[in-house]
Coordinates of C-alpha atoms in Angstrom, one line a residue:
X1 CA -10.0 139.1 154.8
X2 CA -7.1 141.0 155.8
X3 CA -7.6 144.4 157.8
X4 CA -6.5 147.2 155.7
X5 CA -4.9 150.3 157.1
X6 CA -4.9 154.0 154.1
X7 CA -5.2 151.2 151.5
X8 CA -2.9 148.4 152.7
X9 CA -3.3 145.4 154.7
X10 CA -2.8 146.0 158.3
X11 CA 0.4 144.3 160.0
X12 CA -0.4 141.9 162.1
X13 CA 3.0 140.4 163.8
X14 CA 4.3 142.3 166.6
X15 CA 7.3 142.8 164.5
X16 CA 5.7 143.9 161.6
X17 CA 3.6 146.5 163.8
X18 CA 6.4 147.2 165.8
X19 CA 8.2 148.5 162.4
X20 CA 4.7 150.2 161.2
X21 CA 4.6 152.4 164.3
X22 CA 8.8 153.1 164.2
X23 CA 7.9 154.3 160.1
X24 CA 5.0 156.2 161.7
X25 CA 6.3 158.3 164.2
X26 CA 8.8 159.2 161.7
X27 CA 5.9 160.6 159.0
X28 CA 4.8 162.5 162.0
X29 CA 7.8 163.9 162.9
X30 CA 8.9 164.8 159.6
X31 CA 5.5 166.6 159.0
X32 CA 6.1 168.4 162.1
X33 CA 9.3 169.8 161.4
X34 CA 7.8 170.3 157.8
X35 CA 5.1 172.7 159.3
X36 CA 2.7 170.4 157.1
X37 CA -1.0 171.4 157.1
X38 CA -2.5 170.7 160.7
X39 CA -5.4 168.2 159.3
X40 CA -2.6 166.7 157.7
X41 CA -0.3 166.2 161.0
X42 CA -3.6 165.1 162.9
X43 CA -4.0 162.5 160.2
X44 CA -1.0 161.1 160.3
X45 CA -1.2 161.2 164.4
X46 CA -4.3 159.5 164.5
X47 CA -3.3 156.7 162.5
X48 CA 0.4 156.5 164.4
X49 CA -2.4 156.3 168.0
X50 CA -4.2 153.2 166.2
X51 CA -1.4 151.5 165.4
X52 CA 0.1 151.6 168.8
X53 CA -3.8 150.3 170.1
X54 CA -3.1 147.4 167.9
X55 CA 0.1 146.7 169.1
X56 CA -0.9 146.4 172.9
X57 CA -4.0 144.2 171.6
X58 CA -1.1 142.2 169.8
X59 CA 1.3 141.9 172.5
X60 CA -0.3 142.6 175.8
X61 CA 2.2 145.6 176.3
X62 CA 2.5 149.1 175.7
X63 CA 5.1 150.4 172.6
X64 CA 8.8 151.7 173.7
X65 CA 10.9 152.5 171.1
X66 CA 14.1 150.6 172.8
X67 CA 12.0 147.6 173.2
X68 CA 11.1 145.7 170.1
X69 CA 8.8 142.6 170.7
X70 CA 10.7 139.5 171.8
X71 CA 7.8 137.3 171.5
X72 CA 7.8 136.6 167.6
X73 CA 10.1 134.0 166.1
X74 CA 11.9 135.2 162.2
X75 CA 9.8 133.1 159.6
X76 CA 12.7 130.4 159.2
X77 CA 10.5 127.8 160.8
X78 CA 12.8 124.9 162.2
X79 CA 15.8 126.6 162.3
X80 CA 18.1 127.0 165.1
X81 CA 18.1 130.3 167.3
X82 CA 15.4 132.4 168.5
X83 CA 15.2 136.0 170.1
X84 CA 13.5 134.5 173.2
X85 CA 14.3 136.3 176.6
X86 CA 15.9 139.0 174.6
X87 CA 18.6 136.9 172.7
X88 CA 19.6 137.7 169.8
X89 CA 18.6 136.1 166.6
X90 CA 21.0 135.8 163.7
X91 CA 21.8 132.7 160.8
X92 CA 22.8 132.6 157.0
X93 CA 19.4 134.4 156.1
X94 CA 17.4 136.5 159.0
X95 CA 19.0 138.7 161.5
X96 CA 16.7 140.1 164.4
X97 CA 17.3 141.7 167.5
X98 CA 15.3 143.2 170.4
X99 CA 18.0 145.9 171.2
X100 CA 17.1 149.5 169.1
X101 CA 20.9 149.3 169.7
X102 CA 21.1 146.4 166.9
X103 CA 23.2 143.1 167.3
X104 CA 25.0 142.9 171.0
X105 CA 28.6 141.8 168.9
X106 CA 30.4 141.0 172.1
X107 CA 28.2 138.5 172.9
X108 CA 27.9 137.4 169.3
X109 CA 31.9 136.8 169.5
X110 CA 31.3 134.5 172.5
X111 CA 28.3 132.5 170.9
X112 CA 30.4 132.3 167.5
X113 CA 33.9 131.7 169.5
X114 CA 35.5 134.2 167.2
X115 CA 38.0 136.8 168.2
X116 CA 37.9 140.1 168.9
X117 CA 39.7 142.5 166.4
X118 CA 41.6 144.8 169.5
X119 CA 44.2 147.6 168.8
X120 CA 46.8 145.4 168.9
X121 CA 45.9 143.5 165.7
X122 CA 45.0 147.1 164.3
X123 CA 48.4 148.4 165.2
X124 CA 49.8 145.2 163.8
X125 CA 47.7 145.5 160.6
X126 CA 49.0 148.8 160.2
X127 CA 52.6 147.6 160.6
X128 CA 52.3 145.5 158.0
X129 CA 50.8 147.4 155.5
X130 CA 52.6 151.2 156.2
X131 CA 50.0 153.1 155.8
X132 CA 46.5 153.5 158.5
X133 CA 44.0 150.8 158.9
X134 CA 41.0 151.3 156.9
X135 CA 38.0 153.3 158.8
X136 CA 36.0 149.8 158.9
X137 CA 38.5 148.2 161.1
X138 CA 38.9 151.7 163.0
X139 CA 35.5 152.0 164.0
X140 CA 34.8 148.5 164.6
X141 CA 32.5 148.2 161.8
X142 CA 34.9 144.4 160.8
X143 CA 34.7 143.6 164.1
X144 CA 36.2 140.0 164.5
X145 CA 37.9 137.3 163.5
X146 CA 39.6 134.0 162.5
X147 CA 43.4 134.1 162.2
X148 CA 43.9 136.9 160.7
X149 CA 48.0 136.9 162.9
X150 CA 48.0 133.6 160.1
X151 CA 47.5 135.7 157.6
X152 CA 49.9 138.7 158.7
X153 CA 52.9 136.1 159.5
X154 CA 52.5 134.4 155.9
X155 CA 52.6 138.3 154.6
X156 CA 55.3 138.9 156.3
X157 CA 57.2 135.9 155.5
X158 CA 56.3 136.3 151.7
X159 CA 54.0 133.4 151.9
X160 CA 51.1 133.2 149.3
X161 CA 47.7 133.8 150.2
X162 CA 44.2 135.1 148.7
X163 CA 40.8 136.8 149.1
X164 CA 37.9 134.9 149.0
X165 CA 34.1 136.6 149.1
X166 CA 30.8 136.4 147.5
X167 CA 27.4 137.6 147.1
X168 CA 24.1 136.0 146.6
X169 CA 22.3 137.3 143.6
X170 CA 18.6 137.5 145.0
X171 CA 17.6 140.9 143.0
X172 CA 18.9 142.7 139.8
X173 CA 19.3 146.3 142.3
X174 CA 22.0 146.0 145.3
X175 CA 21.7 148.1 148.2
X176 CA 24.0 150.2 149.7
X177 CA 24.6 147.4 152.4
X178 CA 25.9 145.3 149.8
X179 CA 28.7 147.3 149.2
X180 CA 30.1 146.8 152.9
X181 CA 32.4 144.1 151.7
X182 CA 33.6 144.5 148.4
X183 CA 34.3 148.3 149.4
X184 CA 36.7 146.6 152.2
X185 CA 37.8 143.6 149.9
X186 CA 39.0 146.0 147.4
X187 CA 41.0 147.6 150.1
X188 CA 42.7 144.4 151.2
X189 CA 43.3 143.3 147.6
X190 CA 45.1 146.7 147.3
X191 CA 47.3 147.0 150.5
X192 CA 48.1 143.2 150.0
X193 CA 48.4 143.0 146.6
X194 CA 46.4 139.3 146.4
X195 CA 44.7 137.8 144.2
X196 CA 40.8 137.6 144.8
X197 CA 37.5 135.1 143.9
X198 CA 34.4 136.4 144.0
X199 CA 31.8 133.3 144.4
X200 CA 28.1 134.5 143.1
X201 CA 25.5 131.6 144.4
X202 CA 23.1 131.7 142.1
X203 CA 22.6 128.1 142.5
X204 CA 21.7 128.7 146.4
X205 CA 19.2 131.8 145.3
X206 CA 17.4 129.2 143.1
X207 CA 17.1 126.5 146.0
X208 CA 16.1 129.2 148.4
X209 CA 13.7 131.5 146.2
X210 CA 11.0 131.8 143.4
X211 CA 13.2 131.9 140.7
X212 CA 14.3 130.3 137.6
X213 CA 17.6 129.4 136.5
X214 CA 17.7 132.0 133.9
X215 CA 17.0 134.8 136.3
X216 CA 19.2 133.9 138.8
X217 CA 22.1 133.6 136.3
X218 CA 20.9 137.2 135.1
X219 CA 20.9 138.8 138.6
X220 CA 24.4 137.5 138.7
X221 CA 25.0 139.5 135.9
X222 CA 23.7 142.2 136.6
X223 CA 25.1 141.9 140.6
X224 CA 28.7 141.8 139.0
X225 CA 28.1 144.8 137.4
X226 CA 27.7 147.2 140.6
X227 CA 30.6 144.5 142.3
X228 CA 33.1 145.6 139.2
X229 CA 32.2 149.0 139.6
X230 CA 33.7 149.1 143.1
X231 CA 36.9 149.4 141.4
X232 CA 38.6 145.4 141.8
X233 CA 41.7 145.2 139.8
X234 CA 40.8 142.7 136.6
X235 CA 44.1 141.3 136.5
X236 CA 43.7 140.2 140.1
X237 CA 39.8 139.2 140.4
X238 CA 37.8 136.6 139.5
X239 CA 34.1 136.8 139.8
X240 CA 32.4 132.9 139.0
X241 CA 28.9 132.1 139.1
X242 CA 28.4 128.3 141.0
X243 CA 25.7 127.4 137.9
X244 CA 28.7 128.5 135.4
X245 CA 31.6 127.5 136.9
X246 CA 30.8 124.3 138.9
X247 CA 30.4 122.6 135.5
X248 CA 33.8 123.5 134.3
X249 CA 35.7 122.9 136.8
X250 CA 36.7 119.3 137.9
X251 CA 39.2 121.2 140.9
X252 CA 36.4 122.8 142.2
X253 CA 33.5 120.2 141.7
X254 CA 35.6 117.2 143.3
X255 CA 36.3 119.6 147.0
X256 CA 32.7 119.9 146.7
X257 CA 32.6 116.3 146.7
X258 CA 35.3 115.7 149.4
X259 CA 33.7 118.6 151.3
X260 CA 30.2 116.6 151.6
X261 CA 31.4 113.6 152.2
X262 CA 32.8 114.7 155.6
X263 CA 29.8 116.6 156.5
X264 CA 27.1 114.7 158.3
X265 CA 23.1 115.3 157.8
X266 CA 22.3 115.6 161.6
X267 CA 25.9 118.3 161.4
X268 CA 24.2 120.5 159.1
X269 CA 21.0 120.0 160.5
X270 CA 22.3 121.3 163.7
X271 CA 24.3 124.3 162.0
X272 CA 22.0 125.7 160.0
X273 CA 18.4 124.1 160.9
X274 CA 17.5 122.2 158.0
X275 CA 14.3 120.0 158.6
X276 CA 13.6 116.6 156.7
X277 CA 11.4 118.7 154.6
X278 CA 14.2 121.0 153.0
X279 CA 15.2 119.7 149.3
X280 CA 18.4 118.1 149.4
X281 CA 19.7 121.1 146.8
X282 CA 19.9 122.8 150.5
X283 CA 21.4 120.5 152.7
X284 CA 24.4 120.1 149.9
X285 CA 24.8 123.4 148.9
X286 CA 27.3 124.8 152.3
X287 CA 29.9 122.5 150.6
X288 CA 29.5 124.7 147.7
X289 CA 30.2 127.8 149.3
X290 CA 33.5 126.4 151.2
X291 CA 34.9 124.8 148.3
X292 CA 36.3 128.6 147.4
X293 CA 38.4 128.5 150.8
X294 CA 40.6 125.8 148.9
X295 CA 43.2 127.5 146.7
X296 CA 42.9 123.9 144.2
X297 CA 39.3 125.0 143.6
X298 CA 41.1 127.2 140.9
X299 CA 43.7 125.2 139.0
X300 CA 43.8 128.2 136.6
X301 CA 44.7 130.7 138.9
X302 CA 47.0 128.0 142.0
X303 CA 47.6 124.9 139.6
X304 CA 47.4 122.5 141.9
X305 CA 48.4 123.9 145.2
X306 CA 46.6 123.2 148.2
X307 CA 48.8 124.8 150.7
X308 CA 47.7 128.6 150.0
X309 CA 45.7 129.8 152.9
X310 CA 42.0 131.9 152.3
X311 CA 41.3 134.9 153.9
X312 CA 37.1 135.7 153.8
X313 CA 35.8 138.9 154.9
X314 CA 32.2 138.8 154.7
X315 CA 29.4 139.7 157.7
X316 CA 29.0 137.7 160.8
X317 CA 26.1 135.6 159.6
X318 CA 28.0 133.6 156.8
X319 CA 30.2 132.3 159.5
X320 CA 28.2 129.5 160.3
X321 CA 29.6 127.8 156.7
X322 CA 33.2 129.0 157.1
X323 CA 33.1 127.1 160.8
X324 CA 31.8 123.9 159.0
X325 CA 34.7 124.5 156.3
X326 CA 37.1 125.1 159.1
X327 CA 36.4 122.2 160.9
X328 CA 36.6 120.2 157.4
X329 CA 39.4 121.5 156.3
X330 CA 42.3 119.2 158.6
X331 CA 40.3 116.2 157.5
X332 CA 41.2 117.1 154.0
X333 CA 44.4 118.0 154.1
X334 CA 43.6 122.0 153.5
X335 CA 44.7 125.0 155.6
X336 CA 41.7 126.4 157.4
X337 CA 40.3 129.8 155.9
X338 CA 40.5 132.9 158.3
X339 CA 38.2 135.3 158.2
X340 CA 37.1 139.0 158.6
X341 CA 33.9 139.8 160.3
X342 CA 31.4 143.0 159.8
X343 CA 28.7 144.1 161.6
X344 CA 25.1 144.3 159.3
X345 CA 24.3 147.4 158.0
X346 CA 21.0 148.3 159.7
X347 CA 17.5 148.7 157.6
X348 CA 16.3 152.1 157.2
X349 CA 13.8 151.5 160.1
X350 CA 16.4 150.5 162.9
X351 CA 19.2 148.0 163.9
X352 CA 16.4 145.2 164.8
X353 CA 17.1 144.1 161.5
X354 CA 19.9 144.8 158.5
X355 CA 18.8 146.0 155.3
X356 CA 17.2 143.9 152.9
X357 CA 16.6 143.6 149.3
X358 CA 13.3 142.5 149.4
X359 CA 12.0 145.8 151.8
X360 CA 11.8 149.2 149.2
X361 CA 11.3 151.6 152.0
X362 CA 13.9 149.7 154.4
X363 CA 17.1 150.0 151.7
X364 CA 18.7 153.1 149.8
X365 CA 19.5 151.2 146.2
X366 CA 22.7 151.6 144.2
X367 CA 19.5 152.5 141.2
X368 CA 17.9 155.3 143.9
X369 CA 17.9 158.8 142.0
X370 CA 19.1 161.7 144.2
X371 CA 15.4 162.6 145.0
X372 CA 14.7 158.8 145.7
X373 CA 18.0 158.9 148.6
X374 CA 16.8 162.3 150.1
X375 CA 12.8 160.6 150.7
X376 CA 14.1 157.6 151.7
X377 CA 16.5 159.3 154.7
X378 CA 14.2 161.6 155.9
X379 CA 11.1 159.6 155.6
X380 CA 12.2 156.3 157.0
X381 CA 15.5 156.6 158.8
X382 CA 14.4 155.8 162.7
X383 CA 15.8 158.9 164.5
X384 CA 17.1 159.1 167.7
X385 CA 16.2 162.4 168.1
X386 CA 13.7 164.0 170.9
X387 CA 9.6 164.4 170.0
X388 CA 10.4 168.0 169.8
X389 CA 12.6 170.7 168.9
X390 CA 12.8 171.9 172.5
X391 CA 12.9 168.6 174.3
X392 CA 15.9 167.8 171.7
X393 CA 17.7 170.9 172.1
X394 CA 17.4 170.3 176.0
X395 CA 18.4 166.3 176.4
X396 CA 20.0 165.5 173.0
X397 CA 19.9 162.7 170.6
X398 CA 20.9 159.6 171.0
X399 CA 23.6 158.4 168.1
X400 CA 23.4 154.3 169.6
X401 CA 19.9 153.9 167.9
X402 CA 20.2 156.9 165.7
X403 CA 20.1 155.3 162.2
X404 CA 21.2 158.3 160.0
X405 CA 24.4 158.6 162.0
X406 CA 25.3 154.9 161.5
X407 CA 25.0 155.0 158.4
X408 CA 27.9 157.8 158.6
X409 CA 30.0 155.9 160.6
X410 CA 30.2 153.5 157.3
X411 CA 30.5 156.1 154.3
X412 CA 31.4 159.4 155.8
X413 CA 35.6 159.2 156.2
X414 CA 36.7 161.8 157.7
X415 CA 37.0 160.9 161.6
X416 CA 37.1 164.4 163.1
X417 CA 33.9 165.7 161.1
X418 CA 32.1 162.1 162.1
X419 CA 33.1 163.0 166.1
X420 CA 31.7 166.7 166.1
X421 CA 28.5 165.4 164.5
X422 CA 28.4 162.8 167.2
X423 CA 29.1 165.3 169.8
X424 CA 26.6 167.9 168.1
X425 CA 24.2 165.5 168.2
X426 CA 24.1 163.8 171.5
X427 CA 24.0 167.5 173.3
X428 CA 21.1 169.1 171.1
X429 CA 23.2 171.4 169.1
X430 CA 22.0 169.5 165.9
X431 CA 19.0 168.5 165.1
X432 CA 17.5 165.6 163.2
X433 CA 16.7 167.1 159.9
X434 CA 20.3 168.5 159.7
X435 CA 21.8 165.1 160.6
X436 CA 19.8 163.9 158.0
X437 CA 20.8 166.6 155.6
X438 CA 24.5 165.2 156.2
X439 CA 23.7 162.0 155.5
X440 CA 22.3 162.5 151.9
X441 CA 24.4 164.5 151.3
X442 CA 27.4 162.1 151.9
X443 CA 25.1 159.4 150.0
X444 CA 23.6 161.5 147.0
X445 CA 27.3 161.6 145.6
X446 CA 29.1 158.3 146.6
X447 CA 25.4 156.7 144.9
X448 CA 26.0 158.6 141.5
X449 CA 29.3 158.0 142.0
X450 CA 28.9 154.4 141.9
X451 CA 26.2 154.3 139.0
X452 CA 28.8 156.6 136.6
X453 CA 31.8 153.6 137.1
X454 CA 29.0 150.9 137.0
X455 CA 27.5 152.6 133.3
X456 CA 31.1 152.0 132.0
X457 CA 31.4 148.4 132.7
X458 CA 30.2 146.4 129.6
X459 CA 29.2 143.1 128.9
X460 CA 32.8 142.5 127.9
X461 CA 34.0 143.6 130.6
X462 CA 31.5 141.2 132.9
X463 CA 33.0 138.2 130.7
X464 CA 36.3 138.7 131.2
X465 CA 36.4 139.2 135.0
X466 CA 34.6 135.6 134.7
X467 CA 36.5 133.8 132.2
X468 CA 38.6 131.3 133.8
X469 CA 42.1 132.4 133.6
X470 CA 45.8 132.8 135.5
X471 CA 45.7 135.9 137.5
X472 CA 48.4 138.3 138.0
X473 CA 49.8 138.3 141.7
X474 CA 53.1 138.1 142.7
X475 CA 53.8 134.6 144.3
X476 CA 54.6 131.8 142.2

């Protein structure tokens, strides 16, 4: 039987403890600076003390909160990467690091052979366009890419082109993390003018999790809901679910077809760690996701052009499919897709890992009340903060693991108030509850926000962004 710690079972990876003393010394803190009752703050010490115990028992070192174990492998037994000797760990469905820092991006660029996006493809962008890059690309937050200059030369030579992204539809509540790319994808679609697909696999979330058919197709649903809400231009935007659409579509089932028949067993074996053991719904279903990078997998929108190029921006960890469909693509006779990279958006607990659906306490939901966002931020989000007042005030925070002020660096726009917070910050002025203050409130609003537009979008509405149809863009 397990060991239970206050009523729950004790964790017993190093990870898992690793994140149980992190949430800890937050409680602690927080009861501090609340002036909570002093049996209360011992309490809460005592247990923070046993947990660490455990944790040198576990790992045969002592706790540092820059140095998360390396030892433990993510639970995606067979597949290819590890964070061994301090590497970073990141595929299609686990991202882990062993920096408090999160993902080490430059080195992610090499391992992916991506490019960087510098100033000069900002400056260019902004050329383009007229008007200022979008804070994402400004603070590095879509960090790399796949010829994107492609995509700037066909703009500028008033050659067609599209938006391609997605979203897999594990749970009927998004997160806030969620929104990272459709909030950026409307943005393109707007400056550019394009038209946009938005694949939802609801096929892959039934291969991959407990699920049935029916509730998969219902999170998809309810997923476009929140994705609508976002503000994407109907005339413009097609959302399709892979169990809906694959059915219908002879365009898009037939690159499927071409897709996997130049795609090898031991190729995706090697790409994204499938074992003989994996059900073969798995080892086909990449060709599913880059049959959107194909402007004939939409007859109704492209008739039966196959010379539009795809751009996809989605986080670093799809790439691995959008490599496979690049590499495809010649072999085909298609244009390769380019792409957009982001950074994750890290879990309420710290950068080791991005937020995730399946974690309450590690995500702030679209659904969250206002009472729900405030708990959440200052209960949960890892500080970077100093042990005490005085020791803060004296050395500073640090902003690099400081989870509160990343989060602001995505959703708070103005760059002059985000630089005097950094600034405040990093030399004591301001203190951890009132960087958290800022935080919810930047969040509280852009949440209920979001939940007003998403309570006006209907069922009708949902049907026709996903009927089938010619979209409104201006190439012919």
């Amino acid at each position: 039987m397990a060991d239970v710690l206050n009523g729950e079972p004790s964790p017993s990876t190093p990870m898992e403890l690793f994140k149980s003393i992190t949430a800890q010394g937050e409680i602690v803190r927080s009861l501090k600076a609340e002036k909570a009752p002093k049996d209360e703050i011992d309490s809460a010490v005592k247990q923070l003390l046993s947990l660490k115990i455990n944790y040198k028992e576990v790992t045969g070192q002592e706790y540092s909160a820059d140095s998360p174990p390396t030892n433990s492998r993510p639970d995606n037994s067979g597949e290819p990467g590890t964070t061994e000797g301090g590497e970073d760990f990141v595929d299609p469905w686990t991202v882990q690091t062993s920096s408090a820092k999160g993902i080490d991006y430059d080195k992610l660029i090499v391992r992916f052979g991506s490019s960087k996006i510098d100033k000069p493809l900002i400056d260019r962008i902004e050329r383009v366009i007229g008007q200022k890059a979008h804070h994402f690309l400004r603070r590095g937050i879509f960090f790399s890419h796949r010829d994107m200059s492609n995509i700037l030369d066909a703009y500028e030579n008033k050659k067609p082109f599209y938006l391609y992204t997605g979203r897999g539809p594990s749970s009927e509540a998004m997160h806030v993390g969620h929104l990272i790319p459709f909030i950026f994808t409307k943005w393109l679609q707007d400056v550019f003018n394009v038209p946009l697909v938005i694949q939802m696999t609801d096929d892959e979330k039934y291969l991959w999790k407990e699920l049935t058919l029916e509730q998969a197709y219902g999170y998809t649903i309810e997923n476009a809901k929140d994705i609508i809400a976002c503000g994407f231009d109907i005339n413009k935007t097609f959302i399709f679910s892979d169990l809906e659409y694959m059915g219908s579509s002879p365009g898009f089932y037939k690159n499927v077809v071409k897709i996997q028949k130049h795609v090898t067993f031991n190729q995706v074996k090697g790409i994204f760690g499938f074992t003989d053991s994996d059900c073969i719904g798995k080892i086909s279903f990449p060709a599913i996701q880059a049959a959107p990078s194909f402007s004939n997998s939409f007859p109704q929108i492209f008739k039966d052009r196959t010379d539009i190029q795809c751009l996809i921006p989605c986080a670093i960890d799809q790439d691995p499919y959008f490599r496979m469909t690049r590499d495809v693509a010649p072999r085909i006779g298609y244009p390769k897709p380019a792409l957009l990279h982001s950074t994750f958006f890290p879990a309420l607990q710290g950068a080791q890992t991005k937020m995730s659906a399946s974690d309450p306490n590690s995500s702030i939901f679209l659904t969250d009340t206002a009472k729900q966002i405030k708990n959440k931020v200052n209960k949960h989000a890892f500080s970077g903060g100093k042990d005490t007042i005085e020791e803060h005030r004296h050395l500073g925070g640090n902003c690099d693991i400081d989870v509160s002020f990343m989060y602001l660096t995505f959703f708070l726009e103005d760059d002059d108030k985000l630089e005097q917070i950094r600034q405040d910050y990093t030399s004591g002025a301001m203190l951890t509850g009132e960087l958290k203050k800022t935080l919810i409130e930047v969040l509280q609003p852009l949440i209920a926000n979001h939940q007003a537009r998403r309570s006006e979008v209907t069922e009708e509405i949902v049907k026709q962004f996903m009927t089938p149809r010619k979209l409104s863009y201006d190439f012919q």
